Coordinates of C-alpha atoms and ligand atoms in Angstrom, one line a residue:
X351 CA -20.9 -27.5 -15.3
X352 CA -23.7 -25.2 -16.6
X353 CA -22.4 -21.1 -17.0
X354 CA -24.1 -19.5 -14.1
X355 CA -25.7 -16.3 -15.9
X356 CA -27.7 -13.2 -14.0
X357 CA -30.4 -11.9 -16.0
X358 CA -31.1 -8.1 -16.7
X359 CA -34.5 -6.9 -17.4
X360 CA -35.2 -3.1 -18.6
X361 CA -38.7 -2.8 -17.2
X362 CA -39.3 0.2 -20.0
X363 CA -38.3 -2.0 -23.1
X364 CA -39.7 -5.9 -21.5
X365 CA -36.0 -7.1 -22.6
X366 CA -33.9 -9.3 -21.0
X367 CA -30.5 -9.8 -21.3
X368 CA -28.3 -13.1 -19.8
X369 CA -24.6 -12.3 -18.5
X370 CA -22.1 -14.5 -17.6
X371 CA -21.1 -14.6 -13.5
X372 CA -17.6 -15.7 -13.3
X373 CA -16.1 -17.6 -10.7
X374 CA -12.6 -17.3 -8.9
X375 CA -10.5 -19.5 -6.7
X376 CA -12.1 -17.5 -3.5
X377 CA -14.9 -14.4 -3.3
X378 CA -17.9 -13.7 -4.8
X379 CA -18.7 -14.4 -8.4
X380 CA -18.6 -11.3 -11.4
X381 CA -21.0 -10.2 -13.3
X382 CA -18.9 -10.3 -16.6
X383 CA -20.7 -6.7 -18.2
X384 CA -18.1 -6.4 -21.1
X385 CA -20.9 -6.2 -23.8
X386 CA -23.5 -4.3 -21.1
X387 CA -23.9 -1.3 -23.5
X388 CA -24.0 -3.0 -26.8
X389 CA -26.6 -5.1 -25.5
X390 CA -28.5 -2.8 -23.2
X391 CA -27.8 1.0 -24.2
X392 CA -26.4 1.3 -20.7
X393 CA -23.2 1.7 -18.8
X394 CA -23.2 1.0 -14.8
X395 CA -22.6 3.5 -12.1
X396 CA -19.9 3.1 -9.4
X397 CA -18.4 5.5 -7.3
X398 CA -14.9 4.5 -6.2
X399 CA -15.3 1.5 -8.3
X400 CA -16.5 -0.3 -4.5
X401 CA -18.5 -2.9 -6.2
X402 CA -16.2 -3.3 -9.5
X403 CA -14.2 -6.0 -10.6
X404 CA -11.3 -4.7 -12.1
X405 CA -9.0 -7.7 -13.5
X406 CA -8.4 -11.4 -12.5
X407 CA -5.6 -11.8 -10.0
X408 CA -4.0 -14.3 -8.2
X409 CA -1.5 -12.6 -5.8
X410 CA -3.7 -11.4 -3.2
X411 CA -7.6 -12.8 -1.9
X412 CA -9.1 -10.4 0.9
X413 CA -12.3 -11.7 2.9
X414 CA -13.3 -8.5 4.5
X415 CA -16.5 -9.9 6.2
X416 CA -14.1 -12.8 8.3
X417 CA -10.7 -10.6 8.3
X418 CA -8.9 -12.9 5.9
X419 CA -6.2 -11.8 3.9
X420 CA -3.8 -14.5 1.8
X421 CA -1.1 -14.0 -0.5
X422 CA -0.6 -17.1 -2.7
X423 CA -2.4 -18.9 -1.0
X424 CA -0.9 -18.3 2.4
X425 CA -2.6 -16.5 5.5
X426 CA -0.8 -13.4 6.4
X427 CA -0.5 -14.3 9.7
X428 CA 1.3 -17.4 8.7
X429 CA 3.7 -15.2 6.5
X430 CA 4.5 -12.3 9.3
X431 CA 5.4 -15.4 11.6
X432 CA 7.7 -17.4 9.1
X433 CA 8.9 -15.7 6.2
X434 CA 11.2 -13.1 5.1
X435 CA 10.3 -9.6 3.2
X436 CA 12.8 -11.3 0.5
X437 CA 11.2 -14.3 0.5
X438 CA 7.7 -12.3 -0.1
X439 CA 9.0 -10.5 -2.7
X440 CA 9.5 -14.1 -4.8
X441 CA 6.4 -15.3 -3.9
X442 CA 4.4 -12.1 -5.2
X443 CA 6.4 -12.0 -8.1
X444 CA 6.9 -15.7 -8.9
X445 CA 3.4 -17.1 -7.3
X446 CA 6.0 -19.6 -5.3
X447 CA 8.1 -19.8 -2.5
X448 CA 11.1 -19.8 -3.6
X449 CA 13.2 -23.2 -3.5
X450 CA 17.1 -22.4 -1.1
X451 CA 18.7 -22.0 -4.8
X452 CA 16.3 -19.6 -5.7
X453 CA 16.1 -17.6 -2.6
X454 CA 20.0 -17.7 -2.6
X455 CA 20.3 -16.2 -6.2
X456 CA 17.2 -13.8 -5.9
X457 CA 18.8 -12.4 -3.2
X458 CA 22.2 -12.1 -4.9
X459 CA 20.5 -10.5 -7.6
X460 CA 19.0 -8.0 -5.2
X461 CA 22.2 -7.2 -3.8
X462 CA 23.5 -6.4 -7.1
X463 CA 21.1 -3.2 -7.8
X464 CA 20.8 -1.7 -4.2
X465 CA 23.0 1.4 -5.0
X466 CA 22.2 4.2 -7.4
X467 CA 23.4 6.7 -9.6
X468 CA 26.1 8.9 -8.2
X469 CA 23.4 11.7 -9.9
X470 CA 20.1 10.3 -7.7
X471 CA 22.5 12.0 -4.8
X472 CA 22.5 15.2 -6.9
X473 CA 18.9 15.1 -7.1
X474 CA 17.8 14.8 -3.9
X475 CA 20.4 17.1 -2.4
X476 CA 18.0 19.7 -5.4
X477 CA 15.2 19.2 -2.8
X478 CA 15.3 21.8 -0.2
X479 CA 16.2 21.0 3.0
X480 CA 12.6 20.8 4.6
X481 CA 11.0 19.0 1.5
X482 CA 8.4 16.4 2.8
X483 CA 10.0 12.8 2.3
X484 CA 7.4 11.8 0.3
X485 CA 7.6 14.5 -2.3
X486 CA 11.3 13.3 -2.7
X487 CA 10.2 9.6 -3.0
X488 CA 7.4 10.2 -5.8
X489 CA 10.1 12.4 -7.3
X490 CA 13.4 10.7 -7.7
X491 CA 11.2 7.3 -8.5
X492 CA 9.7 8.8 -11.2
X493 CA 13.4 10.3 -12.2
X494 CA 14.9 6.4 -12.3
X495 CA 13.1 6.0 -15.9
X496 CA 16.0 9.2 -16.7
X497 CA 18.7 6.3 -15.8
X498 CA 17.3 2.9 -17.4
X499 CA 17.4 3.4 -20.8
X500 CA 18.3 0.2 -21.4
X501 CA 15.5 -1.8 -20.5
X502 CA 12.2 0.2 -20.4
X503 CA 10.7 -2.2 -23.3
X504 CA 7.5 -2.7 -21.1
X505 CA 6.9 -5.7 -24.0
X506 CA 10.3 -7.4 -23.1
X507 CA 9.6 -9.6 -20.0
X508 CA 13.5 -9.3 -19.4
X509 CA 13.2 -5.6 -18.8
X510 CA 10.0 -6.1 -16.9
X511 CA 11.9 -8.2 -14.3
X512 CA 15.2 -6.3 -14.2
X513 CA 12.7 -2.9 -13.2
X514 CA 11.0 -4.9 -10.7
X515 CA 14.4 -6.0 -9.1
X516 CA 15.9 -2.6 -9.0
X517 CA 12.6 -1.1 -7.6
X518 CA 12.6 -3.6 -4.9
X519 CA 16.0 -3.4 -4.3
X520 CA 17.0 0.9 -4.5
X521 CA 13.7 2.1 -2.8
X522 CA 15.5 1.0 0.9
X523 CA 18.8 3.1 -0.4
X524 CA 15.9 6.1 -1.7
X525 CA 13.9 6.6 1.3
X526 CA 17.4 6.4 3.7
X527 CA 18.2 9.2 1.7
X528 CA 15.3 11.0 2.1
X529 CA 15.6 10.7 5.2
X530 CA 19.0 11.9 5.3
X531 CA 18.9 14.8 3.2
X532 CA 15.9 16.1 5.2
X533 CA 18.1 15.7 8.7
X534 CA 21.3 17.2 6.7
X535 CA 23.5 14.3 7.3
X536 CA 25.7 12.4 4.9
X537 CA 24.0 9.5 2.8
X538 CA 25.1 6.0 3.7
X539 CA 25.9 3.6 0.5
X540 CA 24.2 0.2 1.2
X541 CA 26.6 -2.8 2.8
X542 CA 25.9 -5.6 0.6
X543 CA 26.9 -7.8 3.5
X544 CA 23.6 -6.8 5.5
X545 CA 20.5 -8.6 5.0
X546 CA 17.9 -6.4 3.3
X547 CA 15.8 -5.1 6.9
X548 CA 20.2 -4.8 8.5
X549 CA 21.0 -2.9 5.1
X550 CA 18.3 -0.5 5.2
X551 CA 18.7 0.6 8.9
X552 CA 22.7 1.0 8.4
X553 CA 21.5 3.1 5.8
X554 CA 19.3 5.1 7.6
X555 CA 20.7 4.9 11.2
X556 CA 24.3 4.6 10.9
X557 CA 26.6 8.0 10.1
X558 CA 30.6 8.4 8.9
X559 CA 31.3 8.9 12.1
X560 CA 30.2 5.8 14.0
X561 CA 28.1 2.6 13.2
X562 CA 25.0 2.0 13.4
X563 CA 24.6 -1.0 16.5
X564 CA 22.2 -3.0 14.7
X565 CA 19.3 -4.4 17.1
X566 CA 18.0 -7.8 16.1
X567 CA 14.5 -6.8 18.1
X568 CA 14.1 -3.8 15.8
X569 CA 15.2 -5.6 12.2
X570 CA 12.7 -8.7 12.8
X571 CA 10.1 -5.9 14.0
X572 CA 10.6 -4.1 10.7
X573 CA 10.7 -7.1 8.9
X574 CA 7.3 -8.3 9.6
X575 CA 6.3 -4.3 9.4
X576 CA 7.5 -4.7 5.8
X577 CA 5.6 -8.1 5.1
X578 CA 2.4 -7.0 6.5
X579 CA 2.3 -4.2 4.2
X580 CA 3.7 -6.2 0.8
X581 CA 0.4 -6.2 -0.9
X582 CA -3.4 -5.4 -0.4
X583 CA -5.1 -6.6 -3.5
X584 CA -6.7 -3.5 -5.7
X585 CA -6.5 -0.9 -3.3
X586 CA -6.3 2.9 -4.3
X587 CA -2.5 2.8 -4.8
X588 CA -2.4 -0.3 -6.8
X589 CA -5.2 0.0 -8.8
X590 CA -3.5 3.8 -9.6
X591 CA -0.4 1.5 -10.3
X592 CA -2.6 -0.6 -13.2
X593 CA -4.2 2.3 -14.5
X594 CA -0.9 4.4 -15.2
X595 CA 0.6 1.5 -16.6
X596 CA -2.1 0.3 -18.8
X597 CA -1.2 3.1 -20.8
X598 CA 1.9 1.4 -21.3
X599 CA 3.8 3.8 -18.7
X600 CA 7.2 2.7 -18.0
X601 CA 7.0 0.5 -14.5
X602 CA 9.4 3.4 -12.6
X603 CA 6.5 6.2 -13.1
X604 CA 3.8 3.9 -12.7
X605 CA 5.7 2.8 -9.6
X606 CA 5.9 7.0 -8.7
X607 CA 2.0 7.3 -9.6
X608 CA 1.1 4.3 -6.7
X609 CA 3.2 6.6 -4.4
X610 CA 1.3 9.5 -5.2
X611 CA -2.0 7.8 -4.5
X612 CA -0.7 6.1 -1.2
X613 CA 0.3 9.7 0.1
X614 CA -2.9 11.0 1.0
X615 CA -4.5 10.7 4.6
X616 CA -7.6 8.2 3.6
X617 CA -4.8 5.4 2.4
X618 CA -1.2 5.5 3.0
X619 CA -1.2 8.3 4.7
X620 CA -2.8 7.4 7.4
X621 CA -0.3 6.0 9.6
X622 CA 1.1 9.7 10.0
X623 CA -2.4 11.3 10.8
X624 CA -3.3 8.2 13.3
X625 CA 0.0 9.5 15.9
X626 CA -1.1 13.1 15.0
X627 CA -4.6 12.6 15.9
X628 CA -3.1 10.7 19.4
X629 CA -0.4 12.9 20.3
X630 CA -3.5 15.7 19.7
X631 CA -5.5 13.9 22.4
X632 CA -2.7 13.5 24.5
X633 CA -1.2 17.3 24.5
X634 CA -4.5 19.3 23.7
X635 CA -6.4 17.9 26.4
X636 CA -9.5 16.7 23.7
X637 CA -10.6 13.9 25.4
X638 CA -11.3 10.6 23.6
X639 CA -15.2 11.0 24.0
X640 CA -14.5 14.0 22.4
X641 CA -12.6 12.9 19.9
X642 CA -14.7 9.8 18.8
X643 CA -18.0 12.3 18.9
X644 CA -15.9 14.8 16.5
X645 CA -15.8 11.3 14.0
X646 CA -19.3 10.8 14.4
X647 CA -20.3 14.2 13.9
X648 CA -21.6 14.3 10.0
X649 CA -21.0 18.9 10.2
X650 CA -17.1 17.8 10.8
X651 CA -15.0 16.3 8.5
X652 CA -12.8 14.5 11.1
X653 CA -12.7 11.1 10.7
X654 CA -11.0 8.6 13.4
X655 CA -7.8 7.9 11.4
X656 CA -7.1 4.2 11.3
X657 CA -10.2 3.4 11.5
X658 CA -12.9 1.6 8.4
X659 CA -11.6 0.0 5.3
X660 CA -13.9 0.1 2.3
X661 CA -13.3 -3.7 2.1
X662 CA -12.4 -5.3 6.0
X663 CA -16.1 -5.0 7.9
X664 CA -14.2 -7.1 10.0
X665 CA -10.8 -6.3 12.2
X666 CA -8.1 -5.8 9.8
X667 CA -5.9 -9.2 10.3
X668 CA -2.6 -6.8 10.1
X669 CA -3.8 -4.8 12.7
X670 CA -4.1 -7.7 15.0
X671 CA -0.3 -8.9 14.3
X672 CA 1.0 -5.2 14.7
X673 CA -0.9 -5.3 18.3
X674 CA 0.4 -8.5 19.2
X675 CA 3.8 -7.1 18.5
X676 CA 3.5 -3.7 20.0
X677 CA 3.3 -5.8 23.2
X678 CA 6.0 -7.5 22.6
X679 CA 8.3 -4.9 21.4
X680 CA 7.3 -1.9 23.4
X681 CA 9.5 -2.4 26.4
X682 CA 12.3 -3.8 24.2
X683 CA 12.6 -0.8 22.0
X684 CA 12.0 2.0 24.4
X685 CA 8.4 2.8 23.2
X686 CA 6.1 5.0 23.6
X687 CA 3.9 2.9 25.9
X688 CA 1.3 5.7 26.7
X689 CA 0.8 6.3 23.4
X690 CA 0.0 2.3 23.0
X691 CA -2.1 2.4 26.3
X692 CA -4.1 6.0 24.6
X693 CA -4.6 3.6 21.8
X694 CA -5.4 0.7 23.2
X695 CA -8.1 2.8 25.1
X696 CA -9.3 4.0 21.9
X697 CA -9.9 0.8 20.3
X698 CA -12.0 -0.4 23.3
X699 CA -14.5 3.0 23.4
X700 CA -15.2 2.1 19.9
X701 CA -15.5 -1.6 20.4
X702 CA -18.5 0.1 23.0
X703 CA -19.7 2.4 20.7
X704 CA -23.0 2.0 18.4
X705 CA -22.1 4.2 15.7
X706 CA -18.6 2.4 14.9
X707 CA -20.3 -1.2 15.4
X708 CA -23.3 -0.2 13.6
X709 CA -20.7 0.8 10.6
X710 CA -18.6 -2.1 11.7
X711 CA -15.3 0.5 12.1
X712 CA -12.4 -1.5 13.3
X713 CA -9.2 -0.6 13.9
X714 CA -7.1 -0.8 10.3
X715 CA -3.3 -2.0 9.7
X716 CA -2.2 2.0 10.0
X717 CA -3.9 2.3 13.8
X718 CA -0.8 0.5 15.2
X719 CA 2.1 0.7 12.7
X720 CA 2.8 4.1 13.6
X721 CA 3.5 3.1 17.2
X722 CA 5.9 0.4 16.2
X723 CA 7.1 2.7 13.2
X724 CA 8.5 5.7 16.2
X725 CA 9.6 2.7 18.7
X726 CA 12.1 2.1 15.7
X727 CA 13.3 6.2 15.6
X728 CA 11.5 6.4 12.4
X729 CA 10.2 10.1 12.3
X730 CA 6.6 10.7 11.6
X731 CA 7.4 12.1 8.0
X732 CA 9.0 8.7 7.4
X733 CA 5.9 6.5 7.7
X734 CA 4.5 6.6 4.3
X735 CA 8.1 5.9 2.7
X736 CA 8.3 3.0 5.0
X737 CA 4.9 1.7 4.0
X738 CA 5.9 3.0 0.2
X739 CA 9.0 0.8 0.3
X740 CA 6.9 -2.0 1.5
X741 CA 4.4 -1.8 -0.9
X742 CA 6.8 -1.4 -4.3
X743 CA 7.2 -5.4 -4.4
X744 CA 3.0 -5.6 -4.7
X745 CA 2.6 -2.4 -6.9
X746 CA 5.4 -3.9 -9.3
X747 CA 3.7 -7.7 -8.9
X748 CA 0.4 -6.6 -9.8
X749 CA 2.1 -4.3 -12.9
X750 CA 3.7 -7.6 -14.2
X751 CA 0.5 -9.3 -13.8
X752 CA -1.0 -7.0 -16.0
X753 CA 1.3 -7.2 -18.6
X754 CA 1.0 -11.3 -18.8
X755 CA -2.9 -11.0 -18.5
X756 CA -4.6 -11.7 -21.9
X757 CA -7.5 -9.6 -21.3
X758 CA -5.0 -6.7 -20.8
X759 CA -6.3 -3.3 -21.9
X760 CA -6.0 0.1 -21.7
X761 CA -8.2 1.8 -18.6
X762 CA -11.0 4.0 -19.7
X763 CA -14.2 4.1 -17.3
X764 CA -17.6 6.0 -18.2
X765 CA -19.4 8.6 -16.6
X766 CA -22.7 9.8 -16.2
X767 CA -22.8 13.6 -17.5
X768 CA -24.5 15.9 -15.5
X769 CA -23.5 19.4 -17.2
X770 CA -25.2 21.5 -19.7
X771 CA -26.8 20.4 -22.7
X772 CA -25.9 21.3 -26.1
X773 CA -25.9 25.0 -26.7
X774 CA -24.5 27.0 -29.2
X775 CA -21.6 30.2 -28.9
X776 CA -23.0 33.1 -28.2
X777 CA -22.9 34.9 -32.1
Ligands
SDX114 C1 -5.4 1.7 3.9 O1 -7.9 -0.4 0.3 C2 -6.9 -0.9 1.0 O2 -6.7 -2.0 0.9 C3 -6.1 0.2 1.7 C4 -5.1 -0.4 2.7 C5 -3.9 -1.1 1.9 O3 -3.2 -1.9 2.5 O4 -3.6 -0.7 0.8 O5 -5.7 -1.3 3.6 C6 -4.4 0.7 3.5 O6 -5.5 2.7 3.2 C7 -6.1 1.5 5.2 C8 -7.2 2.7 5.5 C9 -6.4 3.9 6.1 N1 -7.2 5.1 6.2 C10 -7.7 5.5 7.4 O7 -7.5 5.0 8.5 C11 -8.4 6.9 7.3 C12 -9.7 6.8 8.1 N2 -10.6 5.8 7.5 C13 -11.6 6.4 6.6 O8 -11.2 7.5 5.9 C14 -12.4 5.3 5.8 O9 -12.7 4.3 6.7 C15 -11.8 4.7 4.6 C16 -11.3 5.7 3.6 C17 -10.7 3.8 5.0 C18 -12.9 3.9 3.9 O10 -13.9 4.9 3.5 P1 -15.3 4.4 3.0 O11 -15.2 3.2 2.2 O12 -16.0 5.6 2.5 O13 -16.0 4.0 4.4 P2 -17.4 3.3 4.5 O14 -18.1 3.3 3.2 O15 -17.1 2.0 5.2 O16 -18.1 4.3 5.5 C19 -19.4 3.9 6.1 C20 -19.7 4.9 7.2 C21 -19.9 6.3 6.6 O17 -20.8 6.9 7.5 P3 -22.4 7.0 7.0 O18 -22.4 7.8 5.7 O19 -22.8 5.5 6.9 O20 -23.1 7.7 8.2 O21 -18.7 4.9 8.1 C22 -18.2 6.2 8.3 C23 -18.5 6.9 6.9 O22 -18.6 8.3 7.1 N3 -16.7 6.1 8.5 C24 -16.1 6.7 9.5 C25 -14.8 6.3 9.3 N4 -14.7 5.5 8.3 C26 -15.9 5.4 7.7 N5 -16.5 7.5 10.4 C27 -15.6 8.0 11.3 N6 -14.3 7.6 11.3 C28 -13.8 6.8 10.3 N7 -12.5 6.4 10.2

């Protein structure tokens, strides 16, 4: 089969240059620009890297126009309906499903890292009592390069897989203690005899002085919570992930930059602002024309959290499962149903509305979560751990990736420079 090529003509010199398009599995083609400024003088200009390719990868495929989103191979919705978060974990890491054996023993192997260092108590306990959850996550992650000497040979595959199995397994026992040091009650050591989604709410729920009664609604609600958030593709997060660890950053602070990156409002932290930004329209009285003509307006920097994805111009597949299971799950788990109705009326003014079809604006996987995430007593502050804890398994899969990918390289974009020209010290 003939290479398809594009053809670049500068119109000031009359010469044309071929480049290669390459081809993946799914998606559009990429224009393969590798030798663009030996053979042209120029480099390209992309903001926020929208229209940038930045690796080959096979763990994720996002159609944004249709509102597809597969993992391996396999439709999310597919995933949230039959699969485990353990069983996701092997198949982002692996590329597989995993066979019985090897779920068995890569969930024995989980089990065996879940605690931490008597000293990762210390440290948290450092933070004060009010610190933001996610300050303590980024933190102590980062710290857990202090306690692995032994295997932080980013060139030894055996090291690679023994971080990405403690990462998966000690960020549940992390964020519970988080979570407990910022309520000031004891921390819970993780009961091996739990599955992972049991283990994490005994951890976070259950206290010296009584157990935790686990709910089997709110574990298989948090489980598919936790596989709908697994992995995204090159979002802002990940793609912070590959560039700290193209460096050849050890995978537990490139792990703690991705947490840093998912913090902020216009990505992670979204889920927080989105029950904020209802709660506001519930208690101040702003009504929701009000509220949706603050997002249009260009003088205000509002925007209508959980809303637009730079990639979905389509309803966000996730969002649709997390909406199907607020219905189911609301009257189950004692949740806030007018704050479900408030956004349920939301999503249908802007399904009416010219300047959020025009932009094609729809509702995002962090419009719901949040709903589900308080239904579950998870407080507000919690919500980016949770998504944080979900995510780890695809920051530390597309890490690994990087590290087996021949083309592998150290990040280093361009930029077109704007400031002063040359000029001498003042004598
Ligand atoms: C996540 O990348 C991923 O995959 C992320 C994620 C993952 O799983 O990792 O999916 C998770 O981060 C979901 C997004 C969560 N963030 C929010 O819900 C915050 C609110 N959303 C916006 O901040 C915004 O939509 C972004 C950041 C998500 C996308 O920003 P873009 O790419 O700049 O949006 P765009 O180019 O599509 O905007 C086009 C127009 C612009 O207006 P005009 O200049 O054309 O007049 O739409 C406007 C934008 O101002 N717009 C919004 C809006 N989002 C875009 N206007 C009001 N409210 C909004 N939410």
């Amino acid at each position: 089969m003939t290479q398809k090529t594009i053809t670049l003509t500068d119109n000031t010199s009359g010469k044309s240059t071929d480049f290669d398009v390459l081809e993946g599995t799914h998606g559009p083609g990429c224009i393969a620009i590798k030798n663009l400024y030996k053979d042209t003088g120029y480099f390209t200009y992309d903001p926020g890297y929208g229209m940038t390719g930045s690796c080959k990868s096979s763990i994720t495929f996002i159609n944004g126009e249709e509102g597809i989103l597969l993992h391996r191979g396999y439709p999310i919705d597919q995933l949230a309906e039959k699969s485990s978060y353990l069983e996701m974990c092997y198949l982002l890491l692996n590329g597989e499903l995993p066979t019985d054996t090897e779920a068995s023993d890569f969930n024995s192997t989980i089990k065996t890292h879940t605690m931490v260092h008597e000293n990762i108590r210390d440290f948290i306990n450092g933070f004060r009592y009010d610190a933001h959850p996610m300050a303590m996550l980024v933190g102590t992650v980062g710290a857990l390069s202090s306690f692995y000497h032994d295997s932080l040979d980013i060139n030894n595959p055996e090291h690679r897989e023994i971080s990405a199995h403690r990462l998966i397994a000690k960020l549940p026992t992390i964020a519970s203690y988080c979570y407990k040091h910022h309520r000031g009650l004891p921390f819970m050591y993780p009961d091996n005899d739990l599955d992972y989604v049991q283990n994490f709410l005994h951890m976070m729920f259950a206290v010296p002085a009584q157990d935790y009664v686990q709910s089997p609604v709110a574990a298989k609600a948090l489980e598919v919570m936790l596989i709908l958030h697994a992995d995204h593709e090159q979002n802002a997060s990940t793609s912070t992930v590959r560039l700290a660890g193209s460096s050849g950053a050890n995978p537990f602070a490139s792990i703690a930059a991705g947490i840093a990156s998912l913090w902020g409002p216009a990505h992670g932290g979204a889920n927080e602002a989105v029950i904020n930004m209802l709660e506001n329209i519930e208690q101040s009285g702003e009504t929701i024309a009000t509220t949706i003509a603050r997002a249009k307006d260009k003088d205000d920097p509002f925007r209508l959290m959980g809303f637009g994805h730079r990639v979905y111009k389509n309803f966000d597949p996730r969002a649709k499962i997390i909406a199907k299971l607020c219905h189911e799950l609301l009257d189950d788990l004692d949740g806030d149903q007018p704050l479900f109705d408030l956004a349920l009326e939301l999503e249908q003014a802007t399904l009416n509305d010219e300047y959020f079809q025009e932009r094609r604006l729809y509702p995002n996987v962090d419009f719901y979560s949040g709903i589900i995430l308080r239904a579950l007593n998870i407080p507000m502050n919690m919500f980016t751990v949770m998504f944080a804890m979900a995510r780890t398994v695809g920051w530390i899969s597309h890490w690994m990736e990087m590290h087996n990918d021949p083309e592998f390289r150290i990040g280093r974009p361009r930029q077109i420079y704007t400031g002063p020209a040359k000029r001498d010290y003042p004598s």
